[in-house]
Amino acid sequence: QVQLVESGGGLVQAGGSLRLSCAASGRIFSINRMGWYRQAPGKQRESVAIITSRRSTIYADSVKGRFIISRDNARNTVSLLMNSLKPEDTGIYYCNAELTGSQGMGVFWGQGTQVTVSS
């Protein structure tokens, strides 16, 4: 069974940094795309950063220049380094992966990790 597990969330003051990590486990043949999404209460979930198998990246305009996404293909992990955090970065951050496993291709989500940025 494929699972994505996030870690690294927490409470931080504005201007600080956090590093989120996500590990994919299970019978995984390959991972095409991994990314991070976030959602604040009552708001839509939005894409934060995406990285492909070839390490091409796409960032939301609101985080460009502050966040860095990276992946370790050998370990099936993805990380998000968040610098210069702002209160508007507060939300639940979810790991997402499009991958091929024992049941074929599918899209999987982690359980989410809370990030709270205080002013």
PDB file of C-alpha atoms in Angstrom:
ATOM      1  CA  GLN A   1       0.000   0.000   0.000  1.00  0.00           C
ATOM      2  CA  VAL A   2       1.377   3.382  -0.996  1.00  0.00           C
ATOM      3  CA  GLN A   3       1.526   6.009   1.700  1.00  0.00           C
ATOM      4  CA  LEU A   4       2.846   9.555   1.875  1.00  0.00           C
ATOM      5  CA  VAL A   5       3.897  10.853   5.268  1.00  0.00           C
ATOM      6  CA  GLU A   6       4.762  14.498   5.919  1.00  0.00           C
ATOM      7  CA  SER A   7       6.858  15.900   8.719  1.00  0.00           C
ATOM      8  CA  GLY A   8       8.419  19.185   9.754  1.00  0.00           C
ATOM      9  CA  GLY A   9       5.420  21.417  10.356  1.00  0.00           C
ATOM     10  CA  GLY A  10       5.141  23.636  13.388  1.00  0.00           C
ATOM     11  CA  LEU A  11       4.870  27.137  14.781  1.00  0.00           C
ATOM     12  CA  VAL A  12       7.333  29.768  13.645  1.00  0.00           C
ATOM     13  CA  GLN A  13       7.607  33.540  13.789  1.00  0.00           C
ATOM     14  CA  ALA A  14       7.429  35.644  10.659  1.00  0.00           C
ATOM     15  CA  GLY A  15      10.771  35.734   8.914  1.00  0.00           C
ATOM     16  CA  GLY A  16      11.738  32.297  10.130  1.00  0.00           C
ATOM     17  CA  SER A  17      12.240  29.066   8.228  1.00  0.00           C
ATOM     18  CA  LEU A  18      10.848  25.551   8.220  1.00  0.00           C
ATOM     19  CA  ARG A  19      11.694  22.465   6.236  1.00  0.00           C
ATOM     20  CA  LEU A  20       8.921  20.049   5.331  1.00  0.00           C
ATOM     21  CA  SER A  21       9.655  16.498   4.274  1.00  0.00           C
ATOM     22  CA  CYS A  22       7.529  13.820   2.660  1.00  0.00           C
ATOM     23  CA  ALA A  23       8.396  10.164   2.314  1.00  0.00           C
ATOM     24  CA  ALA A  24       6.579   7.828  -0.052  1.00  0.00           C
ATOM     25  CA  SER A  25       6.497   4.190   0.968  1.00  0.00           C
ATOM     26  CA  GLY A  26       5.093   0.975  -0.438  1.00  0.00           C
ATOM     27  CA  ARG A  27       5.568  -0.909  -3.661  1.00  0.00           C
ATOM     28  CA  ILE A  28       6.478   2.008  -5.902  1.00  0.00           C
ATOM     29  CA  PHE A  29       7.858   1.510  -9.363  1.00  0.00           C
ATOM     30  CA  SER A  30       8.402   5.150 -10.218  1.00  0.00           C
ATOM     31  CA  ILE A  31       7.296   8.645  -9.244  1.00  0.00           C
ATOM     32  CA  ASN A  32       6.534  11.074 -12.033  1.00  0.00           C
ATOM     33  CA  ARG A  33       5.645  14.210 -10.113  1.00  0.00           C
ATOM     34  CA  MET A  34       5.704  15.255  -6.469  1.00  0.00           C
ATOM     35  CA  GLY A  35       4.564  18.455  -4.913  1.00  0.00           C
ATOM     36  CA  TRP A  36       3.275  20.454  -1.996  1.00  0.00           C
ATOM     37  CA  TYR A  37      -0.165  21.989  -1.613  1.00  0.00           C
ATOM     38  CA  ARG A  38      -1.591  24.054   1.201  1.00  0.00           C
ATOM     39  CA  GLN A  39      -5.018  24.947   2.495  1.00  0.00           C
ATOM     40  CA  ALA A  40      -6.228  27.484   5.022  1.00  0.00           C
ATOM     41  CA  PRO A  41      -9.589  26.999   6.792  1.00  0.00           C
ATOM     42  CA  GLY A  42     -12.446  28.008   4.516  1.00  0.00           C
ATOM     43  CA  LYS A  43     -10.158  28.480   1.537  1.00  0.00           C
ATOM     44  CA  GLN A  44      -9.347  26.427  -1.509  1.00  0.00           C
ATOM     45  CA  ARG A  45      -6.361  24.161  -1.619  1.00  0.00           C
ATOM     46  CA  GLU A  46      -3.602  25.644  -3.730  1.00  0.00           C
ATOM     47  CA  SER A  47      -0.468  24.387  -5.344  1.00  0.00           C
ATOM     48  CA  VAL A  48       2.704  25.626  -3.672  1.00  0.00           C
ATOM     49  CA  ALA A  49       5.509  23.852  -5.493  1.00  0.00           C
ATOM     50  CA  ILE A  50       5.811  20.954  -7.924  1.00  0.00           C
ATOM     51  CA  ILE A  51       8.852  18.986  -9.025  1.00  0.00           C
ATOM     52  CA  THR A  52       8.965  16.445 -11.839  1.00  0.00           C
ATOM     53  CA  SER A  53      11.021  13.308 -12.205  1.00  0.00           C
ATOM     54  CA  ARG A  54      13.518  15.351 -14.195  1.00  0.00           C
ATOM     55  CA  ARG A  55      13.607  17.997 -11.453  1.00  0.00           C
ATOM     56  CA  SER A  56      11.772  20.656 -13.372  1.00  0.00           C
ATOM     57  CA  THR A  57      10.016  22.923 -10.864  1.00  0.00           C
ATOM     58  CA  ILE A  58       6.960  25.143 -10.734  1.00  0.00           C
ATOM     59  CA  TYR A  59       6.334  27.544  -7.863  1.00  0.00           C
ATOM     60  CA  ALA A  60       3.332  29.581  -6.895  1.00  0.00           C
ATOM     61  CA  ASP A  61       4.007  33.279  -7.402  1.00  0.00           C
ATOM     62  CA  SER A  62       3.417  33.916  -3.722  1.00  0.00           C
ATOM     63  CA  VAL A  63       6.334  31.696  -2.674  1.00  0.00           C
ATOM     64  CA  LYS A  64       8.728  32.111  -5.575  1.00  0.00           C
ATOM     65  CA  GLY A  65      12.128  33.197  -4.349  1.00  0.00           C
ATOM     66  CA  ARG A  66      11.392  32.086  -0.784  1.00  0.00           C
ATOM     67  CA  PHE A  67      10.633  28.366  -1.026  1.00  0.00           C
ATOM     68  CA  ILE A  68      12.764  25.629  -2.553  1.00  0.00           C
ATOM     69  CA  ILE A  69      11.456  22.193  -3.481  1.00  0.00           C
ATOM     70  CA  SER A  70      13.771  19.236  -3.944  1.00  0.00           C
ATOM     71  CA  ARG A  71      13.540  15.472  -4.275  1.00  0.00           C
ATOM     72  CA  ASP A  72      15.612  12.383  -3.710  1.00  0.00           C
ATOM     73  CA  ASN A  73      14.602   9.897  -6.371  1.00  0.00           C
ATOM     74  CA  ALA A  74      16.464   7.017  -4.765  1.00  0.00           C
ATOM     75  CA  ARG A  75      14.584   7.447  -1.486  1.00  0.00           C
ATOM     76  CA  ASN A  76      11.238   8.564  -2.954  1.00  0.00           C
ATOM     77  CA  THR A  77      11.216  11.704  -0.854  1.00  0.00           C
ATOM     78  CA  VAL A  78      10.436  15.343  -1.476  1.00  0.00           C
ATOM     79  CA  SER A  79      11.271  18.334   0.699  1.00  0.00           C
ATOM     80  CA  LEU A  80      10.173  21.939   0.864  1.00  0.00           C
ATOM     81  CA  LEU A  81      12.486  24.491   2.391  1.00  0.00           C
ATOM     82  CA  MET A  82      10.432  27.516   3.398  1.00  0.00           C
ATOM     83  CA  ASN A  83      12.368  30.695   4.057  1.00  0.00           C
ATOM     84  CA  SER A  84      11.248  34.186   5.050  1.00  0.00           C
ATOM     85  CA  LEU A  85       7.904  32.856   6.206  1.00  0.00           C
ATOM     86  CA  LYS A  86       4.920  35.186   6.341  1.00  0.00           C
ATOM     87  CA  PRO A  87       1.655  34.920   8.291  1.00  0.00           C
ATOM     88  CA  GLU A  88      -0.170  34.321   5.012  1.00  0.00           C
ATOM     89  CA  ASP A  89       1.837  31.112   4.607  1.00  0.00           C
ATOM     90  CA  THR A  90      -0.166  29.614   7.470  1.00  0.00           C
ATOM     91  CA  GLY A  91      -2.123  26.512   6.556  1.00  0.00           C
ATOM     92  CA  ILE A  92      -2.123  22.765   6.320  1.00  0.00           C
ATOM     93  CA  TYR A  93       0.517  21.567   3.906  1.00  0.00           C
ATOM     94  CA  TYR A  94      -0.108  18.381   1.966  1.00  0.00           C
ATOM     95  CA  CYS A  95       2.308  16.221   0.062  1.00  0.00           C
ATOM     96  CA  ASN A  96       1.116  14.948  -3.309  1.00  0.00           C
ATOM     97  CA  ALA A  97       2.574  12.417  -5.702  1.00  0.00           C
ATOM     98  CA  GLU A  98       1.686  11.000  -9.083  1.00  0.00           C
ATOM     99  CA  LEU A  99       3.300   7.598  -9.220  1.00  0.00           C
ATOM    100  CA  THR A 100       3.182   4.080 -10.552  1.00  0.00           C
ATOM    101  CA  GLY A 101       2.861   1.300  -8.010  1.00  0.00           C
ATOM    102  CA  SER A 102       1.690  -2.284  -7.881  1.00  0.00           C
ATOM    103  CA  GLN A 103      -1.865  -1.196  -8.837  1.00  0.00           C
ATOM    104  CA  GLY A 104      -0.771   1.016 -11.690  1.00  0.00           C
ATOM    105  CA  MET A 105      -0.618   4.781 -11.929  1.00  0.00           C
ATOM    106  CA  GLY A 106      -2.356   6.860  -9.313  1.00  0.00           C
ATOM    107  CA  VAL A 107      -2.367  10.113  -7.371  1.00  0.00           C
ATOM    108  CA  PHE A 108      -1.730  10.008  -3.639  1.00  0.00           C
ATOM    109  CA  TRP A 109      -1.963  12.494  -0.802  1.00  0.00           C
ATOM    110  CA  GLY A 110      -0.379  12.712   2.599  1.00  0.00           C
ATOM    111  CA  GLN A 111      -2.351  13.445   5.753  1.00  0.00           C
ATOM    112  CA  GLY A 112      -1.099  17.009   6.000  1.00  0.00           C
ATOM    113  CA  THR A 113       1.060  18.914   8.441  1.00  0.00           C
ATOM    114  CA  GLN A 114       0.172  22.222  10.087  1.00  0.00           C
ATOM    115  CA  VAL A 115       2.315  25.282   9.498  1.00  0.00           C
ATOM    116  CA  THR A 116       1.529  28.351  11.581  1.00  0.00           C
ATOM    117  CA  VAL A 117       3.394  31.618  11.105  1.00  0.00           C
ATOM    118  CA  SER A 118       2.896  34.299  13.732  1.00  0.00           C
ATOM    119  CA  SER A 119       3.501  38.003  13.233  1.00  0.00           C
TER     120      SER A 119
END
